[in-house]
GROMACS .gro file of C-alpha atoms in nm:
model
  406
    1MET     CA    1   0.229   0.974  -3.481
    2LYS     CA    2   0.559   0.984  -3.289
    3ILE     CA    3   0.475   0.937  -2.922
    4ILE     CA    4   0.706   1.020  -2.634
    5VAL     CA    5   0.649   1.004  -2.259
    6GLN     CA    6   0.774   1.286  -2.037
    7LYS     CA    7   0.778   1.227  -1.661
    8PHE     CA    8   0.814   1.519  -1.420
    9GLY     CA    9   0.891   1.472  -1.052
   10GLY     CA   10   0.739   1.651  -0.756
   11THR     CA   11   0.991   1.936  -0.758
   12SER     CA   12   0.918   2.009  -1.124
   13VAL     CA   13   0.547   2.068  -1.064
   14ALA     CA   14   0.562   2.221  -0.715
   15THR     CA   15   0.560   2.592  -0.806
   16ALA     CA   16   0.424   2.812  -1.083
   17GLU     CA   17   0.780   2.898  -1.187
   18ASN     CA   18   0.876   2.531  -1.212
   19ARG     CA   19   0.559   2.444  -1.400
   20ALA     CA   20   0.654   2.712  -1.653
   21ALA     CA   21   0.976   2.515  -1.711
   22VAL     CA   22   0.767   2.200  -1.762
   23LEU     CA   23   0.548   2.387  -2.011
   24LYS     CA   24   0.861   2.481  -2.206
   25LYS     CA   25   0.967   2.113  -2.227
   26VAL     CA   26   0.620   2.005  -2.344
   27LYS     CA   27   0.608   2.278  -2.608
   28GLY     CA   28   0.956   2.180  -2.722
   29ALA     CA   29   0.842   1.820  -2.774
   30ILE     CA   30   0.539   1.932  -2.976
   31ASP     CA   31   0.750   2.170  -3.186
   32GLY     CA   32   0.983   1.875  -3.251
   33GLY     CA   33   0.697   1.679  -3.408
   34TYR     CA   34   0.621   1.455  -3.110
   35SER     CA   35   0.294   1.374  -2.940
   36PRO     CA   36   0.378   1.386  -2.567
   37VAL     CA   37   0.214   1.196  -2.284
   38ILE     CA   38   0.295   1.361  -1.950
   39VAL     CA   39   0.334   1.172  -1.622
   40VAL     CA   40   0.350   1.368  -1.297
   41SER     CA   41   0.435   1.297  -0.934
   42ALA     CA   42   0.282   1.457  -0.625
   43MET     CA   43   0.398   1.808  -0.542
   44GLY     CA   44   0.669   1.874  -0.289
   45ARG     CA   45   0.801   1.688   0.015
   46ARG     CA   46   0.682   1.601   0.365
   47GLY     CA   47   0.536   1.907   0.537
   48GLU     CA   48   0.418   2.071   0.216
   49PRO     CA   49   0.038   2.055   0.183
   50TYR     CA   50   0.000   1.820  -0.116
   51ALA     CA   51   0.302   1.594  -0.065
   52THR     CA   52   0.234   1.221  -0.033
   53ASP     CA   53   0.406   1.195   0.305
   54THR     CA   54   0.200   1.487   0.436
   55LEU     CA   55  -0.120   1.311   0.332
   56ILE     CA   56  -0.009   0.986   0.497
   57ASP     CA   57   0.085   1.165   0.821
   58PHE     CA   58  -0.257   1.332   0.825
   59LEU     CA   59  -0.435   0.999   0.788
   60LYS     CA   60  -0.218   0.824   1.049
   61ASP     CA   61  -0.291   1.108   1.295
   62VAL     CA   62  -0.653   1.002   1.272
   63ASN     CA   63  -0.593   0.626   1.295
   64LEU     CA   64  -0.256   0.451   1.305
   65SER     CA   65  -0.415   0.121   1.205
   66VAL     CA   66  -0.613   0.252   0.907
   67SER     CA   67  -0.659  -0.009   0.635
   68ALA     CA   68  -0.435  -0.027   0.329
   69HIS     CA   69  -0.732   0.050   0.103
   70GLU     CA   70  -0.778   0.396   0.256
   71VAL     CA   71  -0.403   0.463   0.262
   72ASP     CA   72  -0.368   0.392  -0.110
   73LEU     CA   73  -0.680   0.590  -0.196
   74LEU     CA   74  -0.549   0.895  -0.013
   75MET     CA   75  -0.196   0.857  -0.152
   76CYS     CA   76  -0.337   0.877  -0.503
   77CYS     CA   77  -0.469   1.227  -0.428
   78GLY     CA   78  -0.126   1.393  -0.450
   79GLU     CA   79  -0.083   1.291  -0.813
   80VAL     CA   80  -0.443   1.384  -0.894
   81ILE     CA   81  -0.376   1.738  -0.773
   82SER     CA   82  -0.054   1.757  -0.976
   83SER     CA   83  -0.216   1.630  -1.295
   84CYS     CA   84  -0.509   1.872  -1.270
   85VAL     CA   85  -0.284   2.171  -1.199
   86MET     CA   86  -0.042   2.079  -1.478
   87ALA     CA   87  -0.325   2.024  -1.727
   88ALA     CA   88  -0.466   2.364  -1.628
   89THR     CA   89  -0.121   2.519  -1.686
   90LEU     CA   90  -0.103   2.372  -2.036
   91GLN     CA   91  -0.460   2.483  -2.115
   92LYS     CA   92  -0.383   2.840  -2.004
   93ALA     CA   93  -0.091   2.840  -2.250
   94GLY     CA   94  -0.322   2.743  -2.535
   95LEU     CA   95  -0.249   2.368  -2.543
   96MET     CA   96  -0.541   2.127  -2.537
   97SER     CA   97  -0.484   1.898  -2.239
   98VAL     CA   98  -0.666   1.650  -2.019
   99ALA     CA   99  -0.584   1.524  -1.669
  100LEU     CA  100  -0.619   1.148  -1.617
  101THR     CA  101  -0.594   0.920  -1.318
  102GLY     CA  102  -0.389   0.605  -1.364
  103GLY     CA  103  -0.711   0.410  -1.415
  104GLN     CA  104  -0.844   0.654  -1.673
  105ALA     CA  105  -0.513   0.613  -1.857
  106GLY     CA  106  -0.581   0.237  -1.870
  107ILE     CA  107  -0.330   0.119  -1.607
  108ILE     CA  108  -0.453  -0.209  -1.458
  109THR     CA  109  -0.276  -0.350  -1.152
  110ASP     CA  110  -0.295  -0.642  -0.915
  111SER     CA  111  -0.455  -0.585  -0.573
  112GLN     CA  112  -0.140  -0.551  -0.361
  113TYR     CA  113  -0.190  -0.217  -0.191
  114GLY     CA  114   0.124  -0.006  -0.154
  115ALA     CA  115   0.332  -0.218  -0.390
  116ALA     CA  116   0.104  -0.307  -0.681
  117ARG     CA  117   0.239  -0.449  -1.005
  118ILE     CA  118   0.109  -0.338  -1.342
  119LYS     CA  119  -0.073  -0.627  -1.513
  120ASN     CA  120  -0.188  -0.452  -1.829
  121ILE     CA  121  -0.236  -0.112  -1.990
  122HIS     CA  122  -0.535  -0.043  -2.214
  123THR     CA  123  -0.413   0.235  -2.442
  124SER     CA  124  -0.733   0.311  -2.637
  125ASN     CA  125  -0.828   0.612  -2.423
  126LEU     CA  126  -0.481   0.765  -2.443
  127LEU     CA  127  -0.452   0.707  -2.816
  128ARG     CA  128  -0.791   0.870  -2.874
  129PHE     CA  129  -0.681   1.183  -2.688
  130LEU     CA  130  -0.350   1.193  -2.876
  131GLU     CA  131  -0.523   1.156  -3.213
  132ASP     CA  132  -0.749   1.447  -3.119
  133GLY     CA  133  -0.442   1.663  -3.051
  134LEU     CA  134  -0.469   1.667  -2.670
  135VAL     CA  135  -0.181   1.634  -2.424
  136PRO     CA  136  -0.274   1.372  -2.161
  137VAL     CA  137  -0.137   1.445  -1.812
  138VAL     CA  138  -0.137   1.112  -1.629
  139CYS     CA  139  -0.112   1.057  -1.255
  140GLY     CA  140   0.202   0.859  -1.185
  141PHE     CA  141   0.241   0.604  -0.907
  142GLN     CA  142  -0.110   0.455  -0.940
  143GLY     CA  143  -0.353   0.228  -1.121
  144ILE     CA  144  -0.676   0.041  -1.060
  145THR     CA  145  -0.761  -0.324  -1.008
  146GLU     CA  146  -0.935  -0.499  -1.295
  147ASN     CA  147  -1.247  -0.634  -1.128
  148ASN     CA  148  -1.346  -0.387  -0.856
  149HIS     CA  149  -1.158  -0.078  -0.983
  150ASN     CA  150  -0.993  -0.006  -0.648
  151PHE     CA  151  -0.714   0.251  -0.653
  152THR     CA  152  -0.368   0.103  -0.591
  153THR     CA  153  -0.021   0.255  -0.567
  154LEU     CA  154   0.299   0.116  -0.717
  155GLY     CA  155   0.540   0.187  -0.430
  156ARG     CA  156   0.809   0.449  -0.396
  157GLY     CA  157   0.945   0.562  -0.731
  158GLY     CA  158   0.624   0.443  -0.892
  159SER     CA  159   0.593   0.744  -1.123
  160ASP     CA  160   0.911   0.633  -1.302
  161THR     CA  161   0.749   0.291  -1.340
  162THR     CA  162   0.431   0.450  -1.476
  163ALA     CA  163   0.629   0.643  -1.737
  164ALA     CA  164   0.829   0.341  -1.853
  165ALA     CA  165   0.521   0.118  -1.865
  166LEU     CA  166   0.325   0.374  -2.068
  167GLY     CA  167   0.622   0.413  -2.300
  168ALA     CA  168   0.629   0.039  -2.359
  169ALA     CA  169   0.251   0.009  -2.407
  170LEU     CA  170   0.236   0.304  -2.648
  171HIS     CA  171   0.551   0.198  -2.839
  172ALA     CA  172   0.699   0.538  -2.763
  173GLU     CA  173   1.010   0.665  -2.935
  174PHE     CA  174   1.168   0.724  -2.594
  175VAL     CA  175   1.085   0.814  -2.232
  176GLU     CA  176   1.222   1.130  -2.071
  177ILE     CA  177   1.260   1.133  -1.691
  178TYR     CA  178   1.289   1.495  -1.576
  179THR     CA  179   1.446   1.574  -1.238
  180ASP     CA  180   1.633   1.860  -1.070
  181VAL     CA  181   1.976   1.727  -1.180
  182GLU     CA  182   2.123   1.721  -1.531
  183GLY     CA  183   2.162   1.346  -1.561
  184ILE     CA  184   2.298   1.037  -1.392
  185MET     CA  185   2.630   1.110  -1.225
  186THR     CA  186   2.934   0.901  -1.141
  187ALA     CA  187   2.854   0.946  -0.770
  188ASP     CA  188   2.618   1.138  -0.545
  189PRO     CA  189   2.713   1.504  -0.612
  190ARG     CA  190   2.630   1.589  -0.251
  191LEU     CA  191   2.922   1.367  -0.148
  192VAL     CA  192   3.157   1.411  -0.445
  193LYS     CA  193   3.181   1.768  -0.573
  194ASP     CA  194   3.363   1.668  -0.892
  195ALA     CA  195   3.119   1.391  -0.988
  196ASN     CA  196   3.060   1.382  -1.363
  197ILE     CA  197   2.747   1.332  -1.571
  198LEU     CA  198   2.740   1.009  -1.769
  199LYS     CA  199   2.633   1.067  -2.128
  200THR     CA  200   2.534   0.703  -2.187
  201VAL     CA  201   2.486   0.401  -1.963
  202THR     CA  202   2.336   0.061  -2.020
  203TYR     CA  203   2.009  -0.054  -1.866
  204ASN     CA  204   2.198  -0.306  -1.655
  205GLU     CA  205   2.444  -0.050  -1.519
  206VAL     CA  206   2.180   0.200  -1.413
  207ALA     CA  207   1.964  -0.077  -1.262
  208GLN     CA  208   2.263  -0.185  -1.053
  209MET     CA  209   2.315   0.176  -0.948
  210ALA     CA  210   1.952   0.205  -0.839
  211HIS     CA  211   1.946  -0.129  -0.656
  212ASN     CA  212   2.258  -0.028  -0.465
  213GLY     CA  213   2.130   0.304  -0.340
  214ALA     CA  214   2.180   0.563  -0.616
  215LYS     CA  215   1.864   0.773  -0.627
  216VAL     CA  216   1.861   0.815  -1.003
  217ILE     CA  217   1.562   0.620  -1.132
  218HIS     CA  218   1.350   0.338  -0.999
  219PRO     CA  219   1.497  -0.002  -1.096
  220ARG     CA  220   1.157  -0.137  -1.197
  221ALA     CA  221   1.128   0.140  -1.457
  222VAL     CA  222   1.465   0.040  -1.601
  223GLU     CA  223   1.360  -0.326  -1.618
  224ILE     CA  224   1.042  -0.238  -1.807
  225ALA     CA  225   1.228  -0.016  -2.052
  226MET     CA  226   1.496  -0.281  -2.104
  227SER     CA  227   1.239  -0.550  -2.181
  228SER     CA  228   1.086  -0.325  -2.448
  229ASN     CA  229   1.419  -0.175  -2.561
  230ILE     CA  230   1.284   0.179  -2.520
  231PRO     CA  231   1.552   0.441  -2.448
  232LEU     CA  232   1.524   0.630  -2.119
  233ILE     CA  233   1.670   0.980  -2.096
  234VAL     CA  234   1.731   1.133  -1.754
  235LYS     CA  235   1.762   1.512  -1.771
  236SER     CA  236   1.688   1.835  -1.586
  237THR     CA  237   1.362   2.025  -1.606
  238PHE     CA  238   1.555   2.346  -1.552
  239SER     CA  239   1.828   2.334  -1.816
  240ASP     CA  240   1.883   2.234  -2.176
  241ALA     CA  241   2.161   1.986  -2.094
  242PRO     CA  242   2.125   1.663  -2.297
  243GLY     CA  243   2.116   1.441  -1.988
  244THR     CA  244   2.198   1.072  -1.967
  245ARG     CA  245   2.072   0.823  -2.224
  246ILE     CA  246   1.997   0.473  -2.094
  247THR     CA  247   1.998   0.211  -2.367
  248ASN     CA  248   2.190  -0.085  -2.503
  249ASP     CA  249   2.215   0.068  -2.849
  250ARG     CA  250   2.501   0.303  -2.938
  251PRO     CA  251   2.532   0.512  -3.256
  252ASP     CA  252   2.822   0.299  -3.374
  253GLY     CA  253   2.640  -0.026  -3.302
  254ALA     CA  254   2.851  -0.115  -2.999
  255ILE     CA  255   2.704  -0.225  -2.669
  256GLY     CA  256   2.801  -0.069  -2.339
  257ALA     CA  257   2.864   0.256  -2.157
  258ASP     CA  258   3.101   0.542  -2.233
  259VAL     CA  259   3.356   0.388  -1.996
  260ALA     CA  260   3.415   0.114  -2.252
  261PHE     CA  261   3.578   0.374  -2.476
  262SER     CA  262   3.799   0.528  -2.207
  263ASN     CA  263   3.958   0.208  -2.077
  264LYS     CA  264   3.766   0.240  -1.751
  265ALA     CA  265   3.600  -0.068  -1.610
  266VAL     CA  266   3.398   0.121  -1.347
  267THR     CA  267   3.091   0.325  -1.439
  268GLY     CA  268   3.008   0.486  -1.106
  269ILE     CA  269   2.977   0.466  -0.729
  270ALA     CA  270   2.657   0.396  -0.537
  271ASN     CA  271   2.601   0.421  -0.164
  272MET     CA  272   2.335   0.332   0.089
  273ASP     CA  273   2.314   0.398   0.463
  274GLY     CA  274   2.069   0.263   0.719
  275ILE     CA  275   2.208  -0.092   0.715
  276ALA     CA  276   2.272  -0.333   1.002
  277GLN     CA  277   2.517  -0.623   0.993
  278PHE     CA  278   2.464  -0.944   1.191
  279ARG     CA  279   2.727  -1.207   1.271
  280ILE     CA  280   2.593  -1.535   1.412
  281ARG     CA  281   2.794  -1.817   1.564
  282LEU     CA  282   2.681  -2.156   1.431
  283ASN     CA  283   2.731  -2.511   1.553
  284PRO     CA  284   2.925  -2.708   1.287
  285ASP     CA  285   2.756  -3.027   1.413
  286ASN     CA  286   2.415  -2.889   1.316
  287ILE     CA  287   2.439  -2.786   0.951
  288ALA     CA  288   2.059  -2.755   0.923
  289ALA     CA  289   2.057  -2.465   1.170
  290GLY     CA  290   2.153  -2.210   0.906
  291GLU     CA  291   1.860  -2.305   0.685
  292LYS     CA  292   1.616  -2.278   0.974
  293ILE     CA  293   1.746  -1.937   1.080
  294PHE     CA  294   1.691  -1.779   0.741
  295ARG     CA  295   1.355  -1.949   0.697
  296GLU     CA  296   1.239  -1.794   1.026
  297ILE     CA  297   1.384  -1.454   0.937
  298ALA     CA  298   1.193  -1.463   0.608
  299LYS     CA  299   0.872  -1.552   0.793
  300ALA     CA  300   0.926  -1.239   1.003
  301GLY     CA  301   0.917  -1.031   0.685
  302VAL     CA  302   1.287  -0.944   0.686
  303SER     CA  303   1.486  -0.931   0.362
  304VAL     CA  304   1.849  -1.044   0.395
  305SER     CA  305   2.145  -0.938   0.179
  306PHE     CA  306   2.523  -0.978   0.192
  307LEU     CA  307   2.478  -1.338   0.305
  308ASN     CA  308   2.802  -1.516   0.386
  309LEU     CA  309   2.752  -1.863   0.531
  310SER     CA  310   3.003  -2.115   0.661
  311GLU     CA  311   2.976  -2.410   0.897
  312ARG     CA  312   3.076  -2.194   1.198
  313GLU     CA  313   2.940  -1.848   1.118
  314ALA     CA  314   2.674  -1.662   0.925
  315MET     CA  315   2.707  -1.298   0.827
  316PHE     CA  316   2.434  -1.094   0.663
  317ALA     CA  317   2.284  -0.748   0.641
  318VAL     CA  318   1.932  -0.614   0.689
  319PHE     CA  319   1.783  -0.268   0.671
  320ALA     CA  320   1.822  -0.089   1.004
  321GLY     CA  321   1.445  -0.067   1.043
  322LYS     CA  322   1.428  -0.448   1.059
  323VAL     CA  323   1.682  -0.495   1.341
  324GLY     CA  324   1.411  -0.553   1.602
  325GLU     CA  325   1.240  -0.830   1.404
  326THR     CA  326   1.576  -0.995   1.329
  327ARG     CA  327   1.688  -0.985   1.692
  328ALA     CA  328   1.355  -1.137   1.799
  329VAL     CA  329   1.409  -1.436   1.569
  330LEU     CA  330   1.769  -1.491   1.678
  331ASP     CA  331   1.681  -1.456   2.047
  332LYS     CA  332   1.397  -1.705   2.009
  333GLU     CA  333   1.641  -1.954   1.855
  334GLY     CA  334   1.883  -1.898   2.144
  335LEU     CA  335   2.169  -1.798   1.915
  336GLU     CA  336   2.486  -1.611   2.001
  337TYR     CA  337   2.522  -1.312   1.770
  338PHE     CA  338   2.666  -0.962   1.728
  339CYS     CA  339   2.483  -0.673   1.560
  340ASN     CA  340   2.636  -0.354   1.425
  341ASP     CA  341   2.331  -0.142   1.350
  342ARG     CA  342   2.508   0.168   1.215
  343CYS     CA  343   2.650   0.048   0.886
  344ALA     CA  344   2.648   0.160   0.524
  345LYS     CA  345   2.717   0.001   0.188
  346VAL     CA  346   2.943   0.138  -0.087
  347THR     CA  347   2.941  -0.017  -0.433
  348ILE     CA  348   3.132   0.024  -0.756
  349ILE     CA  349   2.929  -0.046  -1.070
  350LEU     CA  350   3.125  -0.246  -1.326
  351GLU     CA  351   3.113  -0.256  -1.704
  352PRO     CA  352   3.109  -0.638  -1.745
  353GLN     CA  353   3.265  -0.652  -2.091
  354ARG     CA  354   3.586  -0.497  -1.957
  355GLY     CA  355   3.659  -0.772  -1.703
  356SER     CA  356   3.748  -0.722  -1.337
  357LEU     CA  357   4.117  -0.813  -1.312
  358GLY     CA  358   4.271  -0.617  -1.024
  359LEU     CA  359   3.951  -0.430  -0.941
  360MET     CA  360   3.904  -0.593  -0.601
  361ALA     CA  361   4.260  -0.502  -0.502
  362SER     CA  362   4.202  -0.140  -0.606
  363PHE     CA  363   3.867  -0.134  -0.428
  364VAL     CA  364   4.018  -0.259  -0.103
  365SER     CA  365   4.321  -0.030  -0.119
  366ALA     CA  366   4.105   0.278  -0.184
  367LEU     CA  367   3.930   0.218   0.149
  368THR     CA  368   4.217   0.091   0.360
  369GLU     CA  369   4.441   0.381   0.252
  370LYS     CA  370   4.188   0.610   0.421
  371GLY     CA  371   4.176   0.392   0.732
  372ILE     CA  372   3.825   0.270   0.654
  373ALA     CA  373   3.759  -0.076   0.797
  374ILE     CA  374   3.586  -0.322   0.565
  375LEU     CA  375   3.338  -0.531   0.762
  376GLN     CA  376   3.230  -0.754   0.473
  377THR     CA  377   3.244  -0.765   0.092
  378VAL     CA  378   3.038  -0.919  -0.184
  379ASP     CA  379   3.099  -0.912  -0.558
  380SER     CA  380   2.944  -1.015  -0.887
  381ASP     CA  381   3.004  -0.961  -1.258
  382ASN     CA  382   2.832  -0.624  -1.219
  383THR     CA  383   2.935  -0.488  -0.878
  384ILE     CA  384   3.181  -0.493  -0.591
  385SER     CA  385   3.033  -0.386  -0.257
  386ALA     CA  386   3.153  -0.345   0.099
  387ILE     CA  387   2.980  -0.296   0.429
  388ILE     CA  388   3.153  -0.026   0.632
  389ARG     CA  389   3.069   0.184   0.937
  390GLU     CA  390   2.807   0.446   0.858
  391GLU     CA  391   3.020   0.741   0.964
  392CYS     CA  392   3.280   0.648   0.699
  393MET     CA  393   3.038   0.640   0.404
  394SER     CA  394   3.102   0.987   0.262
  395GLU     CA  395   3.479   0.951   0.276
  396ALA     CA  396   3.457   0.601   0.125
  397VAL     CA  397   3.257   0.725  -0.174
  398ARG     CA  398   3.508   1.003  -0.237
  399ALA     CA  399   3.801   0.763  -0.202
  400LEU     CA  400   3.656   0.516  -0.453
  401HIS     CA  401   3.565   0.794  -0.696
  402ALA     CA  402   3.923   0.921  -0.686
  403LYS     CA  403   4.082   0.574  -0.704
  404PHE     CA  404   3.895   0.482  -1.024
  405GLU     CA  405   3.940   0.831  -1.172
  406LEU     CA  406   3.573   0.883  -1.248
   0.00000   0.00000   0.00000
C-alpha cells in the first residue's frame, strides 16, 4: 500500500466548486495507485460562518476571559465541519470515506492549549480504514491529550503540522500541501509581480523562509518532514502545475536547491511587518545590567530577536503587539531608550553551499540605492536580514528581488 497525505487549506474546502477541485485531486491520487489520507483546515476567513476566527470572536463576545479549554474545544469545530463536509463530498462521488477528528486519527498531544505539541500518533485506526479501501478525512490543527482526552489545538498553521506528522507516522511516500498558489515563490507575488515559482528547495531553505515571514508552509511541518526525510510538495488545488518539491534529495544525487545550478546564491526573499525596534542606553560600568534586562523581558512573556549588545547599547526587536509589555519592563528599570514601533524585516534566504562572498555588500546596496535606511542587520549562514521602516517594506522586497535576479 502506497500511502500519501494530501492537505487542503480553508480556501480549498470553502465552496462546492472548490471542493470539486479537491475531489479531482483525491481521485487523481487513487487512479495513480496511492491510498490517500486527507487533512483539512477550517473553511474560510474571519467573518465567514465556520472560520476559526469567527468562532473565537463569537466566544469572546460572550466572555473575554473564557478558559483555554473552551477556546480550544470551540476552535476544533471548524475543522470538524470541514472534514464532515469533505467526506460527504467524496461519498456522493462514489468514494468510501470517513471523517475523523484528530483524536480519532490517533494524534496524541501534550496539554498546552493553543500551542500543543504532538507526542505520538497511533496509526492503527487509520491503517484499518485504508486497508478497507476508505479515504480518511482528518481534522487538521488538533489532537487529544493522552490521559483525559481533552481537545487541543496545535497553533496557527497547525494543519500543515498535522499533515507532516501523519506522513511521518504512516511512512508516506510524500505529503502534498495544497493551497491557492502554484508553489513556493521567490518572493511574495503580491509585492513582486515577476516572482518565480521554485521547482525545488531544501527543507532548510523553506524553513528559513517560513521563520522569516514567508507564508508558504508552517516551519514546524518542515522540521517534522525533514526529520523523517519525507518529501513535501506545495501546489495549487486549482491547477495541474507541478508545484514546489521540498526535499534534500535531487534526481542526480546532489543536495541543494535549483539556485545551486544557476550560479545564484540566493533562493528567495522573505518579509515581515509588525515589528518594533528598541535601542537602550547602557552603563558600561554595570555589565550585568544587560543580562537583567533580558531576563525581565523574558519573564514578561516577550520574545526578543535581532539582539545586538555592546557595553554601551542594546538593540533588539519585538513583535509590535508586545511593545507595551517591553516598555513596562524598561520603564520599571529606569532605562533610557528609544522605540520605533513601525518597522519591518526583509530577509534574503541563502543557499549555504554557495558561500556568501559579496552578498552583504549587494544586500546593502540594493536598499541604499532606493534610499531605504537600514536600521539594523543580522546575518547567518542561511540568511541576511535588515530592519527597515515599515512603509519601505514593499519597495525593499522588490529591490532585493531585482538585485539578486530572482
